[in-house]
Amino acid sequence: MFSSTKIKSVDFYRKIPRDLTEASLSGAGLSIIAALAMMFLFGMELSNYLTVTTSTAVIVDRSTDGDFLRIDFNISFPSLSCEFASVDVSDVLGTNRLNITKTIRKFSIDKDLRPTGSEFHSVPALHFIKHGEEVDEGSVDSSITLTAANFDSYTHQYPILAVNFYAPWCYWSKRLKPSWEKAAKMIKERYDPELDGRILLGKVDCTVEIELCKRNHIQAYPSIRIFRKGSDVRDDHGHHDHESYYGDRDTESLVKTMEGLVAPIPVEGSQKLALEDKHNNTAGAAKRPAPLTGGCRIEGYVRVKKVPGNLIISARSGAHSFDTTEMNMSHVISHLSFGRKISPQVLSDVKRMIPYLGGSHDRLNGRSFINHRELGANVTIEHYLQIVKTEVMMRKKFGEISLLEEYEYTAHSSLSHSVYIPATKFHIELSPMQVVVSENPRSFSHFITNVCAIVGGVFTVAGILDSILHNTIRMMKKVELGKNF
């Protein structure tokens, strides 16, 4: 058994009897300062321990989210009708997908980007439209020529007014003309405008009646519209709710369609009856409600391969012609992002942990690209996007690691003149590298070690300062007393 005397001999902290020690004001002051310094440094160390630090590395992309990239967007076009707006994607591997509709929604909007109704349902991919074999040999026109001066009166006079908005230079308008005039002649013979008065076929030359065609939002030729008497006439020009006809353009199909419109209306048909029968006679893909305004908001998403490619939004139709000089692809990007959507709460938590994260994943959001015509016609607006994947490694409870992935991008936009139909193009290029941001939590042992170092270091430094100060004061007192050293 060790005696208490032997145990005491290994004491590192030998005690001096209290009656052999002397307290001083300088020592008390330094003790207070040392205590405050310890508390301050301890607080700083605790804050540093609780703060999550990160490290950033750039490595070759090791994506775990498959071979496809999701692109979410919400873009408004004040001057592009939903009737012909098409979303296309292509890439360097030869993939071409035209007029994507499954994951896309369209809403007609006015010039102030406000929606004017419910979702606009596009016509399914247009089938091959049948045209008549008639040849235009300069026969007498049977349809009525409509102008801005007489258009409103005719729309109020006849329960059904079918109008062919055309352009003389348009190939498809030229193919439609013989069938349209022959159909107009047959309808006139069967339903005399003077005696029957239920239907009339007319035509508008959009190269002459420019304002009339703009008023009816005609953006492609030929556009066949079906107006019904008694529809909405609240605005200044008495616009009617109307439908667009997308069916076959041979004489037989046109006549059959017109007869189907007239059949429910008696000879003494009323305005009310024409309205009541409106929805009963517009079923099928041949006729759809025409856009009430000339703009369109396109929202949704597409999936593309992770290779350089393009997202293109433009006017497209296999049986219409477009006047490129009148097309304006100005747009406002409300949202454009890549990859899986991150909930606002998760993004908020991550940005709080890593403040610089998320600064470039919505770089184009809220940006407007408007062509005020000072640049001329045939202007295509192009955006060049370089995308980099960022992967965040976050620590959770029990040592688990969750992955948060987002795509950030840089964007450069330009305007270019083209001989083709103007479009809005997003050129997409993905970087083969990715940024990895890792969380580096501080260990508790490191925290304790630093706390001990703070306490011991401040205590030792304060002791040295106190010794120096105490000896200096003693020497000064001896000098005052005239004592020799």
Tab-separated table of C-alpha atoms in Angstrom:
chain	number	residue	atom	x	y	z
A	1	MET	CA	0.000	0.000	0.000
A	2	PHE	CA	1.264	3.460	-0.914
A	3	SER	CA	1.318	5.963	1.860
A	4	SER	CA	-0.320	9.354	1.424
A	5	THR	CA	3.106	10.983	1.587
A	6	LYS	CA	4.343	9.041	-1.403
A	7	ILE	CA	1.186	9.846	-3.354
A	8	LYS	CA	1.538	13.548	-2.601
A	9	SER	CA	5.051	13.487	-4.046
A	10	VAL	CA	3.674	13.156	-7.603
A	11	ASP	CA	1.471	16.253	-7.281
A	12	PHE	CA	2.017	18.542	-10.312
A	13	TYR	CA	0.214	21.367	-8.603
A	14	ARG	CA	2.115	22.100	-5.402
A	15	LYS	CA	0.200	24.479	-3.121
A	16	ILE	CA	1.643	27.501	-1.400
A	17	PRO	CA	0.088	28.304	1.951
A	18	ARG	CA	-2.308	31.221	1.661
A	19	ASP	CA	-0.567	33.177	4.404
A	20	LEU	CA	2.605	33.113	2.291
A	21	THR	CA	0.915	34.726	-0.743
A	22	GLU	CA	0.203	38.386	-1.360
A	23	ALA	CA	-2.678	39.836	-3.378
A	24	SER	CA	-2.246	43.009	-5.443
A	25	LEU	CA	-4.452	45.414	-7.401
A	26	SER	CA	-2.481	44.777	-10.590
A	27	GLY	CA	-2.977	41.039	-10.197
A	28	ALA	CA	-6.704	41.496	-9.638
A	29	GLY	CA	-6.991	43.661	-12.756
A	30	LEU	CA	-5.116	41.158	-14.877
A	31	SER	CA	-7.247	38.319	-13.469
A	32	ILE	CA	-10.458	40.128	-14.520
A	33	ILE	CA	-9.032	40.840	-17.967
A	34	ALA	CA	-7.892	37.224	-18.317
A	35	ALA	CA	-11.356	35.925	-17.325
A	36	LEU	CA	-13.054	38.178	-19.876
A	37	ALA	CA	-10.567	37.096	-22.547
A	38	MET	CA	-11.240	33.439	-21.760
A	39	MET	CA	-15.003	33.984	-22.041
A	40	PHE	CA	-14.675	35.872	-25.350
A	41	LEU	CA	-12.356	33.306	-26.909
A	42	PHE	CA	-14.535	30.463	-25.663
A	43	GLY	CA	-17.582	32.061	-27.342
A	44	MET	CA	-15.672	32.471	-30.595
A	45	GLU	CA	-14.531	28.868	-30.499
A	46	LEU	CA	-18.049	27.617	-29.732
A	47	SER	CA	-19.479	29.633	-32.644
A	48	ASN	CA	-16.788	28.256	-34.933
A	49	TYR	CA	-17.592	24.719	-33.748
A	50	LEU	CA	-21.309	25.134	-34.451
A	51	THR	CA	-20.731	26.706	-37.900
A	52	VAL	CA	-20.711	24.255	-40.784
A	53	THR	CA	-17.710	24.666	-43.034
A	54	THR	CA	-17.559	23.434	-46.601
A	55	SER	CA	-14.976	22.518	-49.160
A	56	THR	CA	-15.386	22.689	-52.937
A	57	ALA	CA	-13.897	20.386	-55.528
A	58	VAL	CA	-14.245	20.069	-59.298
A	59	ILE	CA	-14.360	16.519	-60.625
A	60	VAL	CA	-15.528	14.648	-63.710
A	61	ASP	CA	-19.312	14.415	-63.761
A	62	ARG	CA	-20.433	11.275	-61.973
A	63	SER	CA	-24.181	11.847	-62.394
A	64	THR	CA	-26.532	9.461	-60.680
A	65	ASP	CA	-29.755	10.907	-62.149
A	66	GLY	CA	-29.730	9.017	-65.454
A	67	ASP	CA	-28.935	9.950	-69.021
A	68	PHE	CA	-31.674	12.558	-69.351
A	69	LEU	CA	-31.970	16.111	-68.103
A	70	ARG	CA	-35.286	17.748	-67.270
A	71	ILE	CA	-35.876	21.335	-68.384
A	72	ASP	CA	-38.701	23.252	-66.673
A	73	PHE	CA	-39.831	26.529	-68.182
A	74	ASN	CA	-42.552	29.179	-68.179
A	75	ILE	CA	-42.210	31.615	-71.068
A	76	SER	CA	-44.688	34.237	-72.314
A	77	PHE	CA	-44.857	35.334	-75.961
A	78	PRO	CA	-47.000	38.477	-76.426
A	79	SER	CA	-47.074	38.101	-80.231
A	80	LEU	CA	-47.122	34.331	-80.845
A	81	SER	CA	-50.506	32.633	-81.019
A	82	CYS	CA	-51.045	29.385	-79.098
A	83	GLU	CA	-52.660	28.085	-82.280
A	84	PHE	CA	-49.289	27.524	-83.933
A	85	ALA	CA	-46.783	27.717	-81.047
A	86	SER	CA	-44.573	24.634	-81.117
A	87	VAL	CA	-41.958	23.333	-78.670
A	88	ASP	CA	-39.194	21.319	-80.342
A	89	VAL	CA	-35.996	19.704	-79.070
A	90	SER	CA	-32.952	18.391	-80.911
A	91	ASP	CA	-29.414	17.306	-80.070
A	92	VAL	CA	-26.096	16.419	-81.676
A	93	LEU	CA	-26.952	12.707	-81.639
A	94	GLY	CA	-29.679	13.283	-84.209
A	95	THR	CA	-32.693	13.308	-81.899
A	96	ASN	CA	-35.488	15.553	-83.194
A	97	ARG	CA	-38.841	15.842	-81.461
A	98	LEU	CA	-41.289	18.324	-82.950
A	99	ASN	CA	-44.358	19.955	-81.434
A	100	ILE	CA	-44.171	18.331	-77.991
A	101	THR	CA	-47.598	18.510	-76.327
A	102	LYS	CA	-47.749	15.778	-73.665
A	103	THR	CA	-45.892	17.751	-70.977
A	104	ILE	CA	-46.661	21.244	-72.283
A	105	ARG	CA	-49.529	23.583	-71.401
A	106	LYS	CA	-50.535	26.729	-73.295
A	107	PHE	CA	-52.597	29.717	-72.204
A	108	SER	CA	-53.696	32.590	-74.433
A	109	ILE	CA	-52.492	35.923	-73.072
A	110	ASP	CA	-52.910	39.558	-74.012
A	111	LYS	CA	-50.156	42.065	-74.688
A	112	ASP	CA	-49.805	42.674	-70.931
A	113	LEU	CA	-49.159	38.932	-70.360
A	114	ARG	CA	-52.489	38.431	-68.613
A	115	PRO	CA	-54.329	35.146	-69.346
A	116	THR	CA	-57.580	35.547	-71.277
A	117	GLY	CA	-59.191	32.210	-70.566
A	118	SER	CA	-58.674	28.600	-69.664
A	119	GLU	CA	-55.925	26.377	-71.048
A	120	PHE	CA	-55.636	26.375	-74.832
A	121	HIS	CA	-55.807	22.826	-76.089
A	122	SER	CA	-53.692	22.418	-79.171
A	123	VAL	CA	-54.828	20.376	-82.102
A	124	PRO	CA	-53.103	16.967	-82.083
A	125	ALA	CA	-50.295	16.551	-84.588
A	126	LEU	CA	-51.959	17.540	-87.820
A	127	HIS	CA	-52.740	14.636	-90.065
A	128	PHE	CA	-52.189	14.898	-93.761
A	129	ILE	CA	-54.739	17.505	-94.842
A	130	LYS	CA	-56.605	16.526	-97.951
A	131	HIS	CA	-56.862	19.170	-100.667
A	132	GLY	CA	-59.134	19.188	-103.658
A	133	GLU	CA	-57.987	18.402	-107.173
A	134	GLU	CA	-59.762	21.448	-108.590
A	135	VAL	CA	-57.639	23.834	-110.613
A	136	ASP	CA	-58.134	27.584	-110.430
A	137	GLU	CA	-58.928	28.568	-114.003
A	138	GLY	CA	-60.030	32.092	-113.221
A	139	SER	CA	-63.640	31.148	-112.509
A	140	VAL	CA	-65.960	33.675	-110.907
A	141	ASP	CA	-65.512	33.870	-107.160
A	142	SER	CA	-68.550	32.675	-105.241
A	143	SER	CA	-67.473	33.669	-101.737
A	144	ILE	CA	-68.049	37.202	-100.518
A	145	THR	CA	-65.050	39.535	-100.278
A	146	LEU	CA	-64.966	40.920	-96.773
A	147	THR	CA	-63.284	44.153	-95.742
A	148	ALA	CA	-62.921	46.171	-92.580
A	149	ALA	CA	-65.918	48.231	-93.732
A	150	ASN	CA	-68.409	45.362	-94.106
A	151	PHE	CA	-67.008	42.641	-91.854
A	152	ASP	CA	-68.930	43.585	-88.711
A	153	SER	CA	-72.255	43.898	-90.551
A	154	TYR	CA	-71.935	40.432	-92.090
A	155	THR	CA	-71.011	38.840	-88.736
A	156	HIS	CA	-74.167	40.334	-87.233
A	157	GLN	CA	-76.366	39.397	-90.180
A	158	TYR	CA	-75.728	35.656	-90.599
A	159	PRO	CA	-75.936	32.989	-87.870
A	160	ILE	CA	-72.934	31.254	-89.470
A	161	LEU	CA	-70.161	33.138	-91.253
A	162	ALA	CA	-67.229	31.034	-92.508
A	163	VAL	CA	-64.226	33.143	-93.485
A	164	ASN	CA	-61.057	32.216	-95.343
A	165	PHE	CA	-58.226	34.544	-94.265
A	166	TYR	CA	-55.625	34.129	-96.991
A	167	ALA	CA	-52.594	35.656	-98.674
A	168	PRO	CA	-52.303	35.582	-102.499
A	169	TRP	CA	-48.618	34.582	-102.314
A	170	CYS	CA	-49.272	31.618	-99.999
A	171	TYR	CA	-48.937	28.149	-101.541
A	172	TRP	CA	-51.575	26.645	-99.253
A	173	SER	CA	-53.973	29.517	-99.930
A	174	LYS	CA	-53.649	28.885	-103.646
A	175	ARG	CA	-54.437	25.205	-103.133
A	176	LEU	CA	-57.479	26.030	-101.008
A	177	LYS	CA	-58.951	28.682	-103.284
A	178	PRO	CA	-60.613	26.419	-105.954
A	179	SER	CA	-62.181	24.169	-103.307
A	180	TRP	CA	-63.308	27.134	-101.227
A	181	GLU	CA	-64.963	28.905	-104.161
A	182	LYS	CA	-66.651	25.721	-105.345
A	183	ALA	CA	-67.882	24.991	-101.812
A	184	ALA	CA	-69.154	28.573	-101.531
A	185	LYS	CA	-71.055	28.155	-104.800
A	186	MET	CA	-72.667	24.895	-103.670
A	187	ILE	CA	-73.618	26.334	-100.251
A	188	LYS	CA	-75.076	29.417	-101.908
A	189	GLU	CA	-77.206	27.226	-104.168
A	190	ARG	CA	-78.454	25.097	-101.270
A	191	TYR	CA	-78.846	27.907	-98.731
A	192	ASP	CA	-79.635	31.066	-100.666
A	193	PRO	CA	-78.361	34.058	-98.646
A	194	GLU	CA	-81.452	36.084	-99.533
A	195	LEU	CA	-84.096	33.401	-98.898
A	196	ASP	CA	-82.440	31.138	-96.347
A	197	GLY	CA	-79.962	33.455	-94.652
A	198	ARG	CA	-78.383	30.934	-92.303
A	199	ILE	CA	-74.835	30.732	-93.664
A	200	LEU	CA	-72.411	32.691	-95.775
A	201	LEU	CA	-68.878	31.939	-96.952
A	202	GLY	CA	-66.476	34.844	-97.288
A	203	LYS	CA	-62.788	35.605	-97.719
A	204	VAL	CA	-60.340	38.242	-96.540
A	205	ASP	CA	-57.126	39.152	-98.338
A	206	CYS	CA	-54.713	39.745	-95.459
A	207	THR	CA	-52.231	41.559	-97.683
A	208	VAL	CA	-54.906	44.232	-98.194
A	209	GLU	CA	-56.921	44.099	-94.972
A	210	ILE	CA	-53.914	44.052	-92.674
A	211	GLU	CA	-55.606	45.586	-89.630
A	212	LEU	CA	-58.682	43.361	-89.990
A	213	CYS	CA	-56.495	40.262	-89.945
A	214	LYS	CA	-54.521	41.531	-86.953
A	215	ARG	CA	-57.790	42.224	-85.163
A	216	ASN	CA	-58.711	38.572	-85.596
A	217	HIS	CA	-55.201	37.387	-84.634
A	218	ILE	CA	-54.412	35.796	-87.988
A	219	GLN	CA	-50.788	34.624	-87.923
A	220	ALA	CA	-50.813	31.953	-90.641
A	221	TYR	CA	-52.420	31.469	-94.044
A	222	PRO	CA	-54.918	30.214	-94.842
A	223	SER	CA	-56.822	30.439	-91.555
A	224	ILE	CA	-60.442	29.358	-91.737
A	225	ARG	CA	-62.586	30.879	-89.008
A	226	ILE	CA	-66.219	30.104	-88.222
A	227	PHE	CA	-68.116	33.009	-86.630
A	228	ARG	CA	-71.477	32.575	-84.929
A	229	LYS	CA	-74.027	35.355	-84.736
A	230	GLY	CA	-74.789	36.547	-81.235
A	231	SER	CA	-71.458	35.613	-79.662
A	232	ASP	CA	-69.512	38.017	-77.510
A	233	VAL	CA	-69.857	41.497	-79.087
A	234	ARG	CA	-68.782	43.591	-76.129
A	235	ASP	CA	-65.705	45.227	-77.624
A	236	ASP	CA	-65.509	48.122	-80.036
A	237	HIS	CA	-65.386	46.101	-83.225
A	238	GLY	CA	-68.025	43.548	-82.287
A	239	HIS	CA	-65.652	40.587	-82.215
A	240	HIS	CA	-67.407	37.253	-82.048
A	241	ASP	CA	-66.251	34.118	-80.290
A	242	HIS	CA	-65.178	31.946	-83.153
A	243	GLU	CA	-63.631	28.616	-84.031
A	244	SER	CA	-60.721	27.598	-86.165
A	245	TYR	CA	-61.178	24.894	-88.767
A	246	TYR	CA	-58.304	22.425	-89.116
A	247	GLY	CA	-59.983	19.727	-91.200
A	248	ASP	CA	-59.576	18.625	-94.806
A	249	ARG	CA	-59.737	21.337	-97.456
A	250	ASP	CA	-61.324	19.544	-100.378
A	251	THR	CA	-64.756	20.666	-101.585
A	252	GLU	CA	-66.610	17.650	-100.215
A	253	SER	CA	-65.204	18.065	-96.684
A	254	LEU	CA	-65.852	21.804	-96.654
A	255	VAL	CA	-69.456	21.409	-97.815
A	256	LYS	CA	-70.090	18.621	-95.308
A	257	THR	CA	-68.713	20.775	-92.475
A	258	MET	CA	-70.833	23.791	-93.476
A	259	GLU	CA	-73.986	21.690	-93.730
A	260	GLY	CA	-73.314	20.286	-90.275
A	261	LEU	CA	-73.124	23.841	-88.920
A	262	VAL	CA	-76.384	24.881	-90.585
A	263	ALA	CA	-78.454	21.749	-89.835
A	264	PRO	CA	-79.429	22.602	-86.220
A	265	ILE	CA	-80.548	26.138	-87.173
A	266	PRO	CA	-84.070	26.496	-88.651
A	267	VAL	CA	-84.634	28.829	-91.575
A	268	GLU	CA	-86.027	31.407	-89.163
A	269	GLY	CA	-83.149	30.644	-86.832
A	270	SER	CA	-82.603	32.899	-83.898
A	271	GLN	CA	-79.456	34.238	-82.377
A	272	LYS	CA	-80.135	32.257	-79.202
A	273	LEU	CA	-80.437	28.965	-81.035
A	274	ALA	CA	-77.163	29.492	-82.832
A	275	LEU	CA	-75.478	29.965	-79.479
A	276	GLU	CA	-77.155	26.981	-77.864
A	277	ASP	CA	-76.025	24.691	-80.662
A	278	LYS	CA	-72.481	25.997	-80.629
A	279	HIS	CA	-70.985	23.318	-78.413
A	280	ASN	CA	-72.996	20.512	-80.002
A	281	ASN	CA	-71.462	21.039	-83.407
A	282	THR	CA	-67.818	21.677	-82.676
A	283	ALA	CA	-66.743	18.280	-81.455
A	284	GLY	CA	-63.785	16.559	-83.036
A	285	ALA	CA	-60.327	17.626	-84.057
A	286	ALA	CA	-61.482	19.513	-87.175
A	287	LYS	CA	-62.772	22.538	-85.237
A	288	ARG	CA	-61.388	24.092	-82.065
A	289	PRO	CA	-61.976	27.447	-80.348
A	290	ALA	CA	-59.788	30.066	-81.947
A	291	PRO	CA	-57.445	32.075	-79.704
A	292	LEU	CA	-59.058	35.237	-78.370
A	293	THR	CA	-55.733	37.050	-78.252
A	294	GLY	CA	-52.479	36.982	-80.167
A	295	GLY	CA	-50.163	35.941	-77.331
A	296	CYS	CA	-49.332	32.679	-75.609
A	297	ARG	CA	-47.815	31.533	-72.326
A	298	ILE	CA	-46.067	28.185	-72.635
A	299	GLU	CA	-45.231	26.239	-69.508
A	300	GLY	CA	-44.225	22.689	-68.693
A	301	TYR	CA	-41.122	20.581	-69.074
A	302	VAL	CA	-39.181	18.464	-71.550
A	303	ARG	CA	-36.552	15.766	-71.056
A	304	VAL	CA	-33.414	15.890	-73.176
A	305	LYS	CA	-30.290	13.797	-73.407
A	306	LYS	CA	-27.225	15.076	-71.582
A	307	VAL	CA	-25.470	16.143	-74.743
A	308	PRO	CA	-25.322	19.510	-76.536
A	309	GLY	CA	-28.707	20.303	-78.015
A	310	ASN	CA	-31.420	22.892	-78.588
A	311	LEU	CA	-34.794	23.820	-77.184
A	312	ILE	CA	-36.689	25.731	-79.871
A	313	ILE	CA	-40.022	27.538	-79.614
A	314	SER	CA	-41.484	28.778	-82.880
A	315	ALA	CA	-44.581	28.793	-85.087
A	316	ARG	CA	-45.044	25.476	-86.854
A	317	SER	CA	-47.638	23.983	-89.185
A	318	GLY	CA	-47.557	21.498	-92.032
A	319	ALA	CA	-50.418	23.152	-93.915
A	320	HIS	CA	-50.021	26.886	-93.303
A	321	SER	CA	-47.673	29.628	-94.450
A	322	PHE	CA	-46.274	32.325	-92.186
A	323	ASP	CA	-45.389	35.887	-93.070
A	324	THR	CA	-41.969	36.066	-91.458
A	325	THR	CA	-41.885	39.859	-91.741
A	326	GLU	CA	-44.846	40.086	-89.372
A	327	MET	CA	-43.636	37.580	-86.789
A	328	ASN	CA	-42.277	38.827	-83.480
A	329	MET	CA	-40.663	36.322	-81.109
A	330	SER	CA	-40.332	38.713	-78.167
A	331	HIS	CA	-40.732	36.881	-74.881
A	332	VAL	CA	-40.528	37.097	-71.117
A	333	ILE	CA	-38.934	34.213	-69.204
A	334	SER	CA	-40.733	33.702	-65.911
A	335	HIS	CA	-38.912	30.475	-65.099
A	336	LEU	CA	-36.178	28.335	-66.611
A	337	SER	CA	-34.364	25.652	-64.637
A	338	PHE	CA	-32.642	22.332	-65.160
A	339	GLY	CA	-32.781	19.078	-63.253
A	340	ARG	CA	-35.131	17.923	-60.546
A	341	LYS	CA	-37.144	20.591	-58.816
A	342	ILE	CA	-35.879	21.563	-55.367
A	343	SER	CA	-38.514	22.520	-52.819
A	344	PRO	CA	-38.226	26.099	-51.503
A	345	GLN	CA	-37.699	24.810	-47.950
A	346	VAL	CA	-34.804	22.557	-48.934
A	347	LEU	CA	-33.243	25.291	-51.052
A	348	SER	CA	-33.604	27.746	-48.161
A	349	ASP	CA	-31.887	25.360	-45.748
A	350	VAL	CA	-29.050	24.691	-48.153
A	351	LYS	CA	-28.534	28.362	-48.966
A	352	ARG	CA	-28.407	29.104	-45.252
A	353	MET	CA	-25.680	26.495	-44.882
A	354	ILE	CA	-23.902	27.466	-48.095
A	355	PRO	CA	-24.769	31.081	-48.956
A	356	TYR	CA	-23.299	31.065	-52.444
A	357	LEU	CA	-25.286	28.036	-53.613
A	358	GLY	CA	-28.258	28.600	-55.906
A	359	GLY	CA	-27.148	31.957	-57.230
A	360	SER	CA	-27.138	30.854	-60.871
A	361	HIS	CA	-29.831	28.186	-61.188
A	362	ASP	CA	-32.420	30.810	-62.232
A	363	ARG	CA	-30.261	33.315	-64.053
A	364	LEU	CA	-32.838	34.078	-66.786
A	365	ASN	CA	-35.887	34.197	-64.540
A	366	GLY	CA	-37.797	37.451	-64.911
A	367	ARG	CA	-35.767	38.581	-67.933
A	368	SER	CA	-37.533	40.182	-70.915
A	369	PHE	CA	-36.331	39.955	-74.509
A	370	ILE	CA	-38.485	42.333	-76.534
A	371	ASN	CA	-38.024	43.267	-80.196
A	372	HIS	CA	-39.598	46.673	-80.705
A	373	ARG	CA	-39.171	46.332	-84.469
A	374	GLU	CA	-36.263	48.767	-84.608
A	375	LEU	CA	-34.133	45.742	-85.528
A	376	GLY	CA	-36.280	44.900	-88.537
A	377	ALA	CA	-38.031	41.665	-89.437
A	378	ASN	CA	-37.008	37.984	-89.311
A	379	VAL	CA	-35.317	38.321	-85.928
A	380	THR	CA	-34.483	35.142	-84.041
A	381	ILE	CA	-33.645	35.462	-80.338
A	382	GLU	CA	-30.999	32.992	-79.194
A	383	HIS	CA	-29.800	32.065	-75.717
A	384	TYR	CA	-26.516	30.202	-75.215
A	385	LEU	CA	-26.546	28.296	-71.939
A	386	GLN	CA	-23.577	26.564	-70.342
A	387	ILE	CA	-24.717	24.247	-67.568
A	388	VAL	CA	-22.677	22.923	-64.659
A	389	LYS	CA	-23.942	20.388	-62.192
A	390	THR	CA	-23.468	21.119	-58.492
A	391	GLU	CA	-23.697	18.327	-55.920
A	392	VAL	CA	-23.994	19.085	-52.217
A	393	MET	CA	-23.058	16.531	-49.564
A	394	MET	CA	-24.993	17.247	-46.369
A	395	ARG	CA	-24.616	15.597	-42.977
A	396	LYS	CA	-27.738	14.430	-41.214
A	397	LYS	CA	-28.392	12.605	-37.963
A	398	PHE	CA	-26.711	9.294	-37.283
A	399	GLY	CA	-23.970	10.129	-39.751
A	400	GLU	CA	-26.213	9.719	-42.800
A	401	ILE	CA	-25.381	11.641	-45.984
A	402	SER	CA	-28.064	12.993	-48.295
A	403	LEU	CA	-27.350	14.292	-51.766
A	404	LEU	CA	-28.753	17.528	-53.131
A	405	GLU	CA	-28.200	18.088	-56.837
A	406	GLU	CA	-28.874	21.196	-58.872
A	407	TYR	CA	-27.803	22.610	-62.210
A	408	GLU	CA	-26.465	26.121	-62.414
A	409	TYR	CA	-25.867	27.878	-65.702
A	410	THR	CA	-24.521	30.960	-67.382
A	411	ALA	CA	-26.483	32.601	-70.170
A	412	HIS	CA	-25.559	34.800	-73.107
A	413	SER	CA	-28.317	36.118	-75.364
A	414	SER	CA	-28.223	37.590	-78.845
A	415	LEU	CA	-30.445	38.611	-81.739
A	416	SER	CA	-29.840	37.364	-85.263
A	417	HIS	CA	-31.544	37.776	-88.618
A	418	SER	CA	-32.621	34.616	-90.405
A	419	VAL	CA	-34.118	33.714	-93.769
A	420	TYR	CA	-36.195	31.079	-92.005
A	421	ILE	CA	-39.168	31.453	-89.684
A	422	PRO	CA	-38.111	33.488	-86.613
A	423	ALA	CA	-37.788	31.440	-83.442
A	424	THR	CA	-36.617	31.492	-79.869
A	425	LYS	CA	-33.688	29.132	-79.409
A	426	PHE	CA	-31.988	27.877	-76.281
A	427	HIS	CA	-28.631	26.318	-77.150
A	428	ILE	CA	-27.728	23.957	-74.313
A	429	GLU	CA	-24.233	22.717	-73.526
A	430	LEU	CA	-23.478	20.654	-70.414
A	431	SER	CA	-20.056	20.731	-68.819
A	432	PRO	CA	-18.320	17.334	-68.436
A	433	MET	CA	-17.199	18.496	-64.999
A	434	GLN	CA	-19.239	18.929	-61.846
A	435	VAL	CA	-18.776	20.890	-58.652
A	436	VAL	CA	-18.913	18.944	-55.389
A	437	VAL	CA	-19.564	20.909	-52.219
A	438	SER	CA	-18.870	18.841	-49.098
A	439	GLU	CA	-19.812	19.608	-45.509
A	440	ASN	CA	-16.901	19.444	-43.058
A	441	PRO	CA	-18.192	19.205	-39.469
A	442	ARG	CA	-15.757	20.068	-36.642
A	443	SER	CA	-14.898	17.216	-34.256
A	444	PHE	CA	-15.768	17.577	-30.557
A	445	SER	CA	-12.256	16.513	-29.507
A	446	HIS	CA	-10.817	19.367	-31.548
A	447	PHE	CA	-13.222	21.747	-29.827
A	448	ILE	CA	-12.208	20.548	-26.329
A	449	THR	CA	-8.527	20.770	-27.214
A	450	ASN	CA	-8.923	24.354	-28.362
A	451	VAL	CA	-10.887	25.278	-25.227
A	452	CYS	CA	-8.098	23.877	-23.032
A	453	ALA	CA	-5.530	25.734	-25.078
A	454	ILE	CA	-7.501	28.951	-24.652
A	455	VAL	CA	-7.792	28.561	-20.850
A	456	GLY	CA	-4.176	27.469	-20.345
A	457	GLY	CA	-2.746	29.995	-22.767
A	458	VAL	CA	-4.622	32.978	-21.347
A	459	PHE	CA	-3.821	31.907	-17.786
A	460	THR	CA	-0.098	31.519	-18.580
A	461	VAL	CA	0.177	34.792	-20.494
A	462	ALA	CA	-1.682	36.631	-17.732
A	463	GLY	CA	0.720	35.100	-15.162
A	464	ILE	CA	3.754	36.237	-17.131
A	465	LEU	CA	2.355	39.751	-17.474
A	466	ASP	CA	1.520	39.843	-13.765
A	467	SER	CA	5.082	38.742	-12.859
A	468	ILE	CA	6.607	41.370	-15.114
A	469	LEU	CA	4.315	44.067	-13.781
A	470	HIS	CA	4.896	43.061	-10.132
A	471	ASN	CA	8.702	42.999	-10.470
A	472	THR	CA	8.677	46.337	-12.296
A	473	ILE	CA	6.689	47.955	-9.500
A	474	ARG	CA	9.107	46.516	-6.853
A	475	MET	CA	12.102	47.897	-8.716
A	476	MET	CA	10.529	51.338	-8.964
A	477	LYS	CA	9.823	51.369	-5.220
A	478	LYS	CA	13.472	50.421	-4.453
A	479	VAL	CA	14.720	53.238	-6.660
A	480	GLU	CA	12.455	55.664	-4.867
A	481	LEU	CA	13.855	54.499	-1.500
A	482	GLY	CA	17.446	54.812	-2.759
A	483	LYS	CA	18.224	51.248	-2.212
A	484	ASN	CA	20.886	49.500	-4.200
A	485	PHE	CA	20.114	46.405	-6.212
